Amino acid sequence: MMGGFCCVQFITISLALTITCMVNSTAIAQLQQPDRFQGPILTTLNVSSSSAANPEQKCAAEDSGQPVINDYGGSLIWDHKTQHLLFKGTFLGALLTALPAIIVLQRVSIRLIVVLSIALYSLCAVVVPYLAENHGVYAVFASRLAMGLAESFAHPSFNTLISNWFPITERSTAIALYTTGNQLATAGGNPLCAWFCSSPFGWQGVFYLSGIVGLLWCGIWMAFSANQPSKCRVMTERERKYLAYHCITRAHSKTGDAPPYMAILKSGPFLAQLQAHFFVSMVASMLQLYLPSFFKEVLQLGIMKNGIYTAIPNVAMFAWKLLWSMAMDWCKARHILTPTQAVKLSQALGCAGIGATMICIAYFADCSSPLLVLTLVTLTWCSMGFSVSGFVTSMLSIGPRYTATITAISTFTALLGRLCAPLGVGFIKKTGSRAEWQTIFLIGGCCIVFSGVLFLIFGSADVQPWAKEAEPSNEEDKEEREWEQEMLVRERRHTASISIQ
């Protein structure tokens, strides 16, 4: 599953860095700002080291007022508005199928849905070079839209398989492991994209490789996967019996009542984690999609250094979120912090850290201080890791009986946040100037600080009144209730390991 998740994430975000070497930055700049580029221009082709100007030369040119274009040698004339459109494609597709996917997942084999989703992802990636060079931007947008249609099926399918295959006390750890594909895809994928851009294979190789690897994974998946342990051919009978016993799903309520939607939607703690999910997803998507462009346009980095600079923060975030999650679990186990205090502290520190570093980036980022900017960006991603022990844990704690409903609403809200990233950046960023980037980081930083204040006031990790069951009426029900509560407590101790997808 981790391999499949990694394929999905890599195909989704590979465009972020690859598009910087697909487009002809010189032609775009001259078309969008003809008055500015009438005189001498310092154009640096950073695809090969022999043609790349050094940072001092570029910064000196900027300080003297000479226009500087950092060109990675692309040939496509796709302006900034067009690039924003392509980034929006995947999120729009996911929104279109987010609700229908719930119905399909209940009626079709999960194993089949997974392979069809990733096969569609892979095929869409393989055809991107042909569509871009022969049919234009709208054909590429259609392929990105199709990827989004598949995304709404892929992620819930993985979660369902985890429920089928892992005991309740191991599910959070399983989620943490398979979602490390997010960090692996960025940490390993961005340097790989940069290498392809600077190699004879060109940017086209990124899409061919990711598509082929995805299709190969589909073949392996169909050969060895199963919807549930009882149907798996490659495991021992002892393992099958163990999983069959421990993976039985027990209902939290015997009444079959529908979730109290009005009570949920009016709940302060629920709305607090909902807005936190929205803003964190928005900022995370902005950084994932636009950091390569920021490093290219403001820091004037070469393509290989760009790939490395976008990979390092993800490695740091992965390590930090695990350390902080274990620290919070330790504090809760020894009653140093209550669950609510832990989620509030984590989310508040995370939002404060993200906001402070983004504001610093806005004021101090320029081509003369790339290492300072890398440090600030790394701290931003590490601060994002606090949210795992913040709003994510809150989401799983405030209404255990209705976790599926709460998660579904929150995931849909997160998709809206991810869509707002290219919409907001596209509204501000027209030419890629430092002033535009400064505005983007300032607005993002202020929004996330505001979100942290709201969560600090209204956030909680306590089970809410609308999620509590009536007292058990007999001894048998009481034993069942105690078993469920024990499972929930053990599950909650693992939730700090869950990563943000």
Short mmCIF file of C-alpha atoms in Angstrom, two decimals:
data_model
loop_
_atom_site.label_atom_id
_atom_site.label_comp_id
_atom_site.label_asym_id
_atom_site.label_seq_id
_atom_site.Cartn_x
_atom_site.Cartn_y
_atom_site.Cartn_z
CA MET A 1 0.00 0.00 0.00
CA MET A 2 2.84 2.38 0.80
CA GLY A 3 4.19 1.82 -2.72
CA GLY A 4 0.82 2.66 -4.24
CA PHE A 5 0.40 5.75 -2.10
CA CYS A 6 3.92 6.86 -3.03
CA CYS A 7 3.10 6.43 -6.75
CA VAL A 8 -0.05 8.52 -6.39
CA GLN A 9 1.71 11.31 -4.51
CA PHE A 10 4.70 11.40 -6.86
CA ILE A 11 2.52 11.61 -9.97
CA THR A 12 0.40 14.33 -8.35
CA ILE A 13 3.21 16.63 -7.20
CA SER A 14 5.81 15.90 -9.90
CA LEU A 15 4.34 18.69 -12.02
CA ALA A 16 5.32 21.26 -9.37
CA LEU A 17 9.05 21.03 -10.12
CA THR A 18 8.86 19.66 -13.66
CA ILE A 19 6.81 22.59 -14.93
CA THR A 20 9.71 24.93 -14.10
CA CYS A 21 11.77 23.23 -16.82
CA MET A 22 8.86 22.67 -19.21
CA VAL A 23 8.15 26.37 -19.81
CA ASN A 24 10.24 28.97 -21.62
CA SER A 25 10.64 31.55 -18.86
CA THR A 26 12.32 34.09 -21.15
CA ALA A 27 9.48 34.11 -23.67
CA ILE A 28 6.83 34.27 -20.94
CA ALA A 29 8.52 37.21 -19.20
CA GLN A 30 8.86 39.16 -22.46
CA LEU A 31 5.21 38.51 -23.37
CA GLN A 32 3.84 39.49 -19.96
CA GLN A 33 6.13 42.48 -19.28
CA PRO A 34 7.23 43.85 -22.67
CA ASP A 35 8.12 47.29 -21.27
CA ARG A 36 10.45 45.89 -18.64
CA PHE A 37 12.41 43.68 -21.02
CA GLN A 38 13.17 46.11 -23.83
CA GLY A 39 16.81 46.66 -22.74
CA PRO A 40 19.63 44.27 -21.82
CA ILE A 41 18.53 41.09 -20.04
CA LEU A 42 20.56 38.64 -17.98
CA THR A 43 19.16 35.24 -18.96
CA THR A 44 20.60 32.25 -17.12
CA LEU A 45 19.95 28.77 -18.47
CA ASN A 46 20.33 26.64 -15.35
CA VAL A 47 19.79 23.27 -16.97
CA SER A 48 23.50 22.80 -17.57
CA SER A 49 26.19 24.09 -15.28
CA SER A 50 28.19 25.48 -18.18
CA SER A 51 25.51 28.03 -19.01
CA ALA A 52 24.45 28.91 -15.47
CA ALA A 53 25.41 32.26 -14.04
CA ASN A 54 26.59 32.20 -10.44
CA PRO A 55 24.33 33.58 -7.67
CA GLU A 56 26.54 36.61 -7.10
CA GLN A 57 26.25 37.63 -10.76
CA LYS A 58 22.46 37.28 -10.69
CA CYS A 59 22.04 39.17 -7.42
CA ALA A 60 24.38 41.91 -8.62
CA ALA A 61 22.33 42.25 -11.78
CA GLU A 62 19.10 42.51 -9.78
CA ASP A 63 20.59 45.12 -7.44
CA SER A 64 21.65 47.22 -10.43
CA GLY A 65 18.14 47.11 -11.85
CA GLN A 66 18.99 44.82 -14.76
CA PRO A 67 16.14 42.35 -15.46
CA VAL A 68 17.08 38.75 -14.62
CA ILE A 69 15.37 35.68 -16.04
CA ASN A 70 16.17 32.30 -14.55
CA ASP A 71 15.39 29.96 -17.44
CA TYR A 72 15.63 26.17 -17.15
CA GLY A 73 15.56 25.76 -20.93
CA GLY A 74 11.91 24.80 -21.52
CA SER A 75 10.04 25.27 -24.78
CA LEU A 76 6.36 25.58 -23.79
CA ILE A 77 4.82 29.07 -23.70
CA TRP A 78 2.56 28.56 -20.69
CA ASP A 79 2.15 31.74 -18.66
CA HIS A 80 1.56 31.85 -14.91
CA LYS A 81 -2.23 31.80 -15.31
CA THR A 82 -1.99 28.63 -17.36
CA GLN A 83 0.25 26.98 -14.78
CA HIS A 84 -2.25 27.76 -12.00
CA LEU A 85 -4.98 26.15 -14.12
CA LEU A 86 -3.02 22.90 -14.35
CA PHE A 87 -2.44 22.80 -10.61
CA LYS A 88 -6.18 23.21 -10.01
CA GLY A 89 -7.07 20.28 -12.28
CA THR A 90 -6.36 17.48 -9.81
CA PHE A 91 -8.23 19.16 -6.95
CA LEU A 92 -11.27 19.91 -9.11
CA GLY A 93 -11.44 16.29 -10.22
CA ALA A 94 -11.23 15.06 -6.64
CA LEU A 95 -14.08 17.34 -5.58
CA LEU A 96 -16.29 16.03 -8.39
CA THR A 97 -16.05 12.42 -7.23
CA ALA A 98 -15.58 12.86 -3.46
CA LEU A 99 -19.24 12.10 -2.65
CA PRO A 100 -19.99 9.51 -5.39
CA ALA A 101 -16.89 7.60 -4.29
CA ILE A 102 -18.55 6.79 -0.95
CA ILE A 103 -21.35 4.92 -2.75
CA VAL A 104 -19.04 3.08 -5.16
CA LEU A 105 -16.70 1.96 -2.35
CA GLN A 106 -19.62 0.18 -0.67
CA ARG A 107 -20.51 -1.84 -3.78
CA VAL A 108 -17.28 -2.65 -5.64
CA SER A 109 -14.22 -4.69 -4.67
CA ILE A 110 -11.74 -2.40 -2.89
CA ARG A 111 -8.82 -4.29 -4.41
CA LEU A 112 -10.18 -3.61 -7.89
CA ILE A 113 -10.86 0.07 -7.16
CA VAL A 114 -7.25 0.54 -6.00
CA VAL A 115 -5.74 -0.96 -9.14
CA LEU A 116 -8.11 0.93 -11.46
CA SER A 117 -7.41 4.22 -9.70
CA ILE A 118 -3.62 3.91 -9.85
CA ALA A 119 -3.76 2.57 -13.41
CA LEU A 120 -5.72 5.69 -14.42
CA TYR A 121 -3.18 7.87 -12.59
CA SER A 122 -0.32 6.15 -14.39
CA LEU A 123 -1.86 6.33 -17.85
CA CYS A 124 -2.63 10.03 -17.38
CA ALA A 125 1.02 10.61 -16.46
CA VAL A 126 2.39 8.70 -19.46
CA VAL A 127 0.36 10.73 -21.98
CA VAL A 128 1.28 14.17 -20.55
CA PRO A 129 4.35 14.71 -22.81
CA TYR A 130 2.39 13.81 -25.95
CA LEU A 131 -0.58 16.00 -24.95
CA ALA A 132 1.62 18.95 -23.97
CA GLU A 133 3.64 18.94 -27.21
CA ASN A 134 0.81 18.15 -29.62
CA HIS A 135 -2.54 19.21 -28.16
CA GLY A 136 -1.80 22.05 -25.76
CA VAL A 137 -2.62 23.03 -22.23
CA TYR A 138 -6.31 22.07 -22.15
CA ALA A 139 -5.49 18.47 -23.05
CA VAL A 140 -3.00 18.36 -20.17
CA PHE A 141 -5.63 19.93 -17.90
CA ALA A 142 -8.04 17.13 -18.87
CA SER A 143 -5.45 14.54 -17.85
CA ARG A 144 -4.95 16.28 -14.49
CA LEU A 145 -8.73 16.36 -14.01
CA ALA A 146 -8.86 12.60 -14.65
CA MET A 147 -6.13 12.10 -12.02
CA GLY A 148 -8.31 13.93 -9.52
CA LEU A 149 -11.28 11.71 -10.36
CA ALA A 150 -9.14 8.72 -9.40
CA GLU A 151 -7.79 10.35 -6.22
CA SER A 152 -11.18 10.35 -4.50
CA PHE A 153 -11.28 6.57 -4.86
CA ALA A 154 -7.63 5.77 -4.10
CA HIS A 155 -7.23 7.27 -0.60
CA PRO A 156 -10.50 5.94 0.94
CA SER A 157 -9.70 2.52 -0.54
CA PHE A 158 -6.37 2.41 1.27
CA ASN A 159 -8.08 3.37 4.54
CA THR A 160 -10.68 0.62 4.06
CA LEU A 161 -7.99 -1.98 3.44
CA ILE A 162 -6.25 -0.93 6.64
CA SER A 163 -9.51 -1.51 8.54
CA ASN A 164 -9.78 -4.98 6.98
CA TRP A 165 -6.17 -6.00 7.55
CA PHE A 166 -4.97 -4.39 10.79
CA PRO A 167 -6.27 -4.80 14.36
CA ILE A 168 -7.68 -1.63 15.87
CA THR A 169 -4.60 -1.14 18.05
CA GLU A 170 -2.31 -1.19 14.99
CA ARG A 171 -4.28 0.84 12.46
CA SER A 172 -2.86 4.25 13.28
CA THR A 173 0.68 2.90 13.01
CA ALA A 174 -0.24 1.32 9.68
CA ILE A 175 -1.63 4.64 8.43
CA ALA A 176 1.52 6.42 9.59
CA LEU A 177 3.67 3.95 7.68
CA TYR A 178 1.79 3.95 4.39
CA THR A 179 1.31 7.73 4.33
CA THR A 180 5.05 8.24 4.60
CA GLY A 181 4.71 7.89 0.84
CA ASN A 182 3.87 11.59 0.89
CA GLN A 183 7.27 12.54 2.26
CA LEU A 184 9.09 9.85 0.26
CA ALA A 185 7.50 11.03 -2.97
CA THR A 186 8.70 14.59 -2.42
CA ALA A 187 12.07 13.84 -0.82
CA GLY A 188 13.06 11.34 -3.50
CA GLY A 189 10.93 12.54 -6.37
CA ASN A 190 12.01 16.18 -6.60
CA PRO A 191 15.75 15.46 -6.99
CA LEU A 192 14.80 12.81 -9.55
CA CYS A 193 12.69 15.34 -11.48
CA ALA A 194 15.58 17.80 -11.39
CA TRP A 195 17.97 15.16 -12.73
CA PHE A 196 15.65 14.33 -15.62
CA CYS A 197 15.30 18.03 -16.48
CA SER A 198 19.09 18.39 -16.71
CA SER A 199 19.62 15.08 -18.51
CA PRO A 200 19.26 14.15 -22.20
CA PHE A 201 15.92 12.48 -21.34
CA GLY A 202 14.39 15.87 -20.58
CA TRP A 203 11.31 16.61 -18.50
CA GLN A 204 9.35 14.05 -20.52
CA GLY A 205 11.25 11.29 -18.71
CA VAL A 206 9.62 12.25 -15.39
CA PHE A 207 6.14 11.40 -16.67
CA TYR A 208 7.19 8.28 -18.55
CA LEU A 209 9.02 6.86 -15.53
CA SER A 210 6.28 7.63 -13.00
CA GLY A 211 3.61 6.18 -15.28
CA ILE A 212 5.55 2.99 -16.01
CA VAL A 213 6.39 2.43 -12.32
CA GLY A 214 2.72 2.93 -11.44
CA LEU A 215 1.59 0.36 -14.02
CA LEU A 216 4.19 -2.15 -12.82
CA TRP A 217 2.95 -1.66 -9.25
CA CYS A 218 -0.58 -2.42 -10.47
CA GLY A 219 0.59 -5.77 -11.81
CA ILE A 220 2.27 -6.67 -8.51
CA TRP A 221 -0.79 -5.53 -6.58
CA MET A 222 -3.17 -7.75 -8.55
CA ALA A 223 -0.84 -10.75 -8.12
CA PHE A 224 -0.48 -10.57 -4.34
CA SER A 225 -3.27 -8.39 -2.85
CA ALA A 226 -6.60 -9.38 -1.32
CA ASN A 227 -9.55 -7.49 0.12
CA GLN A 228 -9.29 -9.30 3.45
CA PRO A 229 -7.05 -11.88 5.16
CA SER A 230 -9.43 -14.78 4.50
CA LYS A 231 -8.92 -14.35 0.74
CA CYS A 232 -5.13 -13.93 0.76
CA ARG A 233 -3.10 -16.73 -0.85
CA VAL A 234 0.35 -15.73 0.42
CA MET A 235 0.12 -16.01 4.21
CA THR A 236 0.24 -18.74 6.83
CA GLU A 237 -2.88 -20.22 8.40
CA ARG A 238 -1.75 -18.93 11.79
CA GLU A 239 -1.56 -15.36 10.46
CA ARG A 240 -4.95 -15.73 8.82
CA LYS A 241 -6.61 -16.89 12.03
CA TYR A 242 -4.96 -14.13 14.05
CA LEU A 243 -6.18 -11.41 11.69
CA ALA A 244 -9.63 -12.97 11.32
CA TYR A 245 -10.04 -12.78 15.09
CA HIS A 246 -8.58 -9.33 15.73
CA CYS A 247 -9.96 -7.51 12.68
CA ILE A 248 -13.62 -8.12 13.43
CA THR A 249 -15.51 -4.83 13.26
CA ARG A 250 -17.75 -4.21 16.22
CA ALA A 251 -20.40 -1.50 16.11
CA HIS A 252 -20.10 1.27 18.64
CA SER A 253 -23.85 1.58 18.87
CA LYS A 254 -26.53 -1.09 18.72
CA THR A 255 -29.32 1.32 17.95
CA GLY A 256 -28.27 2.01 14.36
CA ASP A 257 -29.13 5.68 14.77
CA ALA A 258 -27.94 8.08 12.09
CA PRO A 259 -25.19 10.53 13.07
CA PRO A 260 -26.55 13.72 14.70
CA TYR A 261 -25.51 15.96 11.83
CA MET A 262 -26.91 19.20 13.26
CA ALA A 263 -25.21 18.63 16.61
CA ILE A 264 -21.94 17.84 14.87
CA LEU A 265 -22.09 20.90 12.62
CA LYS A 266 -22.86 23.15 15.60
CA SER A 267 -20.09 21.72 17.75
CA GLY A 268 -17.29 24.14 18.59
CA PRO A 269 -14.52 21.48 18.78
CA PHE A 270 -15.65 19.98 15.47
CA LEU A 271 -15.65 23.37 13.72
CA ALA A 272 -12.27 24.16 15.31
CA GLN A 273 -10.61 21.07 13.82
CA LEU A 274 -12.50 21.64 10.55
CA GLN A 275 -11.09 25.12 10.00
CA ALA A 276 -7.64 23.90 11.08
CA HIS A 277 -7.79 21.12 8.48
CA PHE A 278 -8.79 23.67 5.83
CA PHE A 279 -5.97 26.16 6.52
CA VAL A 280 -3.23 23.57 7.09
CA SER A 281 -4.19 21.82 3.84
CA MET A 282 -4.19 25.15 2.00
CA VAL A 283 -0.71 26.11 3.22
CA ALA A 284 0.69 22.59 2.71
CA SER A 285 -0.58 22.51 -0.88
CA MET A 286 0.80 25.98 -1.55
CA LEU A 287 4.25 24.89 -0.41
CA GLN A 288 4.15 21.58 -2.27
CA LEU A 289 3.02 23.13 -5.55
CA TYR A 290 4.84 26.44 -5.59
CA LEU A 291 8.11 26.09 -3.67
CA PRO A 292 10.01 25.04 -6.83
CA SER A 293 8.77 28.16 -8.64
CA PHE A 294 9.63 30.32 -5.63
CA PHE A 295 13.16 28.92 -5.47
CA LYS A 296 13.57 29.48 -9.20
CA GLU A 297 12.14 33.00 -9.42
CA VAL A 298 13.27 34.55 -6.12
CA LEU A 299 16.37 32.61 -5.05
CA GLN A 300 17.55 32.13 -8.66
CA LEU A 301 18.50 28.50 -7.94
CA GLY A 302 19.64 26.07 -10.60
CA ILE A 303 17.49 23.06 -11.37
CA MET A 304 19.52 20.49 -9.39
CA LYS A 305 19.79 22.70 -6.31
CA ASN A 306 16.05 23.39 -6.61
CA GLY A 307 15.33 19.68 -6.41
CA ILE A 308 17.51 19.27 -3.33
CA TYR A 309 16.10 22.35 -1.59
CA THR A 310 12.52 21.10 -2.01
CA ALA A 311 13.42 17.63 -0.71
CA ILE A 312 15.23 18.52 2.53
CA PRO A 313 12.20 20.06 4.37
CA ASN A 314 10.11 16.90 3.84
CA VAL A 315 12.79 14.68 5.39
CA ALA A 316 12.99 17.00 8.40
CA MET A 317 9.20 17.08 8.78
CA PHE A 318 8.94 13.28 8.78
CA ALA A 319 11.51 12.94 11.57
CA TRP A 320 10.12 15.79 13.66
CA LYS A 321 6.45 14.74 13.57
CA LEU A 322 7.35 11.28 14.88
CA LEU A 323 9.49 12.68 17.71
CA TRP A 324 6.84 15.18 18.77
CA SER A 325 4.06 12.58 18.57
CA MET A 326 5.98 10.23 20.85
CA ALA A 327 6.63 13.09 23.28
CA MET A 328 2.91 13.92 23.43
CA ASP A 329 2.02 10.27 24.00
CA TRP A 330 4.57 10.12 26.82
CA CYS A 331 3.10 13.23 28.47
CA LYS A 332 -0.47 11.91 28.20
CA ALA A 333 0.45 8.46 29.50
CA ARG A 334 2.01 10.04 32.62
CA HIS A 335 -0.84 12.53 33.04
CA ILE A 336 1.47 15.50 32.53
CA LEU A 337 -0.97 16.77 29.91
CA THR A 338 -4.63 15.99 29.35
CA PRO A 339 -5.62 14.97 25.79
CA THR A 340 -7.19 18.39 25.21
CA GLN A 341 -4.13 20.23 26.51
CA ALA A 342 -1.93 18.11 24.23
CA VAL A 343 -3.90 18.87 21.05
CA LYS A 344 -4.17 22.58 21.88
CA LEU A 345 -0.47 22.87 22.65
CA SER A 346 0.50 20.99 19.50
CA GLN A 347 -1.77 22.93 17.15
CA ALA A 348 -0.91 26.29 18.71
CA LEU A 349 2.84 25.67 18.43
CA GLY A 350 2.43 24.41 14.88
CA CYS A 351 0.41 27.38 13.67
CA ALA A 352 2.67 29.87 15.46
CA GLY A 353 5.74 28.24 13.91
CA ILE A 354 4.28 28.17 10.41
CA GLY A 355 3.10 31.76 10.66
CA ALA A 356 6.39 33.11 12.05
CA THR A 357 8.58 31.35 9.50
CA MET A 358 6.38 32.31 6.55
CA ILE A 359 6.43 35.97 7.60
CA CYS A 360 10.22 35.79 7.94
CA ILE A 361 10.45 34.27 4.47
CA ALA A 362 8.37 37.13 3.11
CA TYR A 363 10.75 39.76 4.49
CA PHE A 364 14.16 38.07 4.26
CA ALA A 365 14.02 35.86 1.15
CA ASP A 366 16.24 36.95 -1.73
CA CYS A 367 18.87 35.41 -3.96
CA SER A 368 21.71 36.43 -1.62
CA SER A 369 20.50 34.23 1.28
CA PRO A 370 19.46 30.80 -0.06
CA LEU A 371 20.62 28.89 3.04
CA LEU A 372 18.64 31.17 5.34
CA VAL A 373 15.52 30.62 3.24
CA LEU A 374 16.09 26.85 3.21
CA THR A 375 16.33 26.90 7.01
CA LEU A 376 13.10 28.88 7.30
CA VAL A 377 11.26 26.61 4.86
CA THR A 378 12.50 23.54 6.76
CA LEU A 379 11.22 25.04 10.02
CA THR A 380 7.88 25.70 8.31
CA TRP A 381 7.52 22.05 7.34
CA CYS A 382 8.60 20.88 10.80
CA SER A 383 5.95 23.16 12.32
CA MET A 384 3.43 21.50 10.02
CA GLY A 385 4.29 18.22 11.76
CA PHE A 386 2.86 19.53 15.05
CA SER A 387 -0.63 19.25 13.52
CA VAL A 388 -0.45 15.46 13.62
CA SER A 389 -0.75 15.69 17.41
CA GLY A 390 -3.09 18.67 17.08
CA PHE A 391 -6.18 18.82 14.92
CA VAL A 392 -5.68 15.31 13.48
CA THR A 393 -5.81 13.74 16.94
CA SER A 394 -8.75 15.99 17.82
CA MET A 395 -10.62 14.80 14.72
CA LEU A 396 -10.30 11.18 15.88
CA SER A 397 -11.14 11.90 19.52
CA ILE A 398 -14.15 14.19 19.76
CA GLY A 399 -16.68 11.67 18.42
CA PRO A 400 -15.36 8.08 18.24
CA ARG A 401 -18.82 6.73 17.34
CA TYR A 402 -18.95 8.96 14.26
CA THR A 403 -15.32 9.03 13.17
CA ALA A 404 -16.25 8.01 9.62
CA THR A 405 -18.71 10.88 9.26
CA ILE A 406 -16.37 13.42 10.84
CA THR A 407 -13.47 12.25 8.68
CA ALA A 408 -15.55 12.42 5.49
CA ILE A 409 -16.64 16.02 6.16
CA SER A 410 -13.11 17.03 7.16
CA THR A 411 -11.57 15.43 4.08
CA PHE A 412 -13.98 17.28 1.80
CA THR A 413 -13.10 20.53 3.60
CA ALA A 414 -9.39 19.77 3.19
CA LEU A 415 -9.95 19.36 -0.57
CA LEU A 416 -11.47 22.84 -0.65
CA GLY A 417 -8.40 24.15 1.18
CA ARG A 418 -6.09 22.46 -1.33
CA LEU A 419 -8.06 24.00 -4.19
CA CYS A 420 -7.81 27.45 -2.61
CA ALA A 421 -4.00 27.27 -2.80
CA PRO A 422 -3.72 27.60 -6.62
CA LEU A 423 -6.74 29.93 -6.69
CA GLY A 424 -5.19 32.31 -4.16
CA VAL A 425 -1.67 32.16 -5.56
CA GLY A 426 -3.04 32.61 -9.07
CA PHE A 427 -4.92 35.74 -8.01
CA ILE A 428 -1.73 37.33 -6.62
CA LYS A 429 1.10 35.87 -8.71
CA LYS A 430 1.11 37.29 -12.23
CA THR A 431 4.80 37.63 -13.07
CA GLY A 432 6.65 35.84 -10.26
CA SER A 433 8.20 38.98 -8.78
CA ARG A 434 9.56 39.06 -5.25
CA ALA A 435 6.83 41.50 -4.19
CA GLU A 436 4.14 39.04 -5.28
CA TRP A 437 5.78 36.20 -3.37
CA GLN A 438 6.08 38.44 -0.32
CA THR A 439 2.31 39.03 -0.39
CA ILE A 440 1.61 35.31 -0.76
CA PHE A 441 3.73 34.34 2.25
CA LEU A 442 2.38 37.17 4.41
CA ILE A 443 -1.24 36.24 3.73
CA GLY A 444 -0.55 32.54 4.27
CA GLY A 445 1.27 33.22 7.53
CA CYS A 446 -1.48 35.46 8.91
CA CYS A 447 -4.22 32.97 7.97
CA ILE A 448 -2.51 30.08 9.75
CA VAL A 449 -1.91 32.14 12.91
CA PHE A 450 -5.60 33.10 12.95
CA SER A 451 -6.48 29.41 12.59
CA GLY A 452 -4.24 28.52 15.52
CA VAL A 453 -5.93 31.08 17.77
CA LEU A 454 -9.38 29.67 16.93
CA PHE A 455 -8.25 26.13 17.70
CA LEU A 456 -6.62 27.24 20.96
CA ILE A 457 -9.99 28.68 22.06
CA PHE A 458 -12.42 26.03 20.80
CA GLY A 459 -10.33 22.89 20.16
CA SER A 460 -10.73 19.73 22.24
CA ALA A 461 -9.83 16.04 22.39
CA ASP A 462 -12.65 15.08 24.77
CA VAL A 463 -15.62 13.04 23.61
CA GLN A 464 -18.44 15.51 22.99
CA PRO A 465 -21.95 15.12 24.51
CA TRP A 466 -23.52 14.35 21.12
CA ALA A 467 -21.11 11.41 20.69
CA LYS A 468 -21.68 9.76 24.08
CA GLU A 469 -23.76 6.61 24.37
CA ALA A 470 -26.43 5.97 26.94
CA GLU A 471 -25.45 3.92 29.95
CA PRO A 472 -25.55 0.13 29.26
CA SER A 473 -28.77 -1.50 30.43
CA ASN A 474 -27.38 -4.93 31.38
CA GLU A 475 -24.15 -6.71 32.29
CA GLU A 476 -23.54 -8.02 28.76
CA ASP A 477 -23.85 -4.55 27.26
CA LYS A 478 -21.59 -3.21 29.99
CA GLU A 479 -18.85 -5.71 29.12
CA GLU A 480 -19.16 -4.84 25.42
CA ARG A 481 -18.96 -1.13 26.27
CA GLU A 482 -15.83 -1.68 28.40
CA TRP A 483 -14.20 -3.65 25.58
CA GLU A 484 -14.96 -0.87 23.10
CA GLN A 485 -13.64 1.81 25.44
CA GLU A 486 -10.42 -0.15 25.97
CA MET A 487 -9.96 -0.46 22.21
CA LEU A 488 -10.61 3.26 21.71
CA VAL A 489 -8.08 4.21 24.37
CA ARG A 490 -5.44 1.97 22.84
CA GLU A 491 -6.26 3.32 19.38
CA ARG A 492 -6.00 6.91 20.54
CA ARG A 493 -2.50 6.27 21.90
CA HIS A 494 -1.44 5.56 18.32
CA THR A 495 -3.16 8.54 16.68
CA ALA A 496 -0.19 10.86 17.14
CA SER A 497 1.65 8.77 14.55
CA ILE A 498 -0.92 9.49 11.83
CA SER A 499 0.52 11.76 9.10
CA ILE A 500 -1.30 14.49 7.17
CA GLN A 501 -2.22 13.14 3.82
#
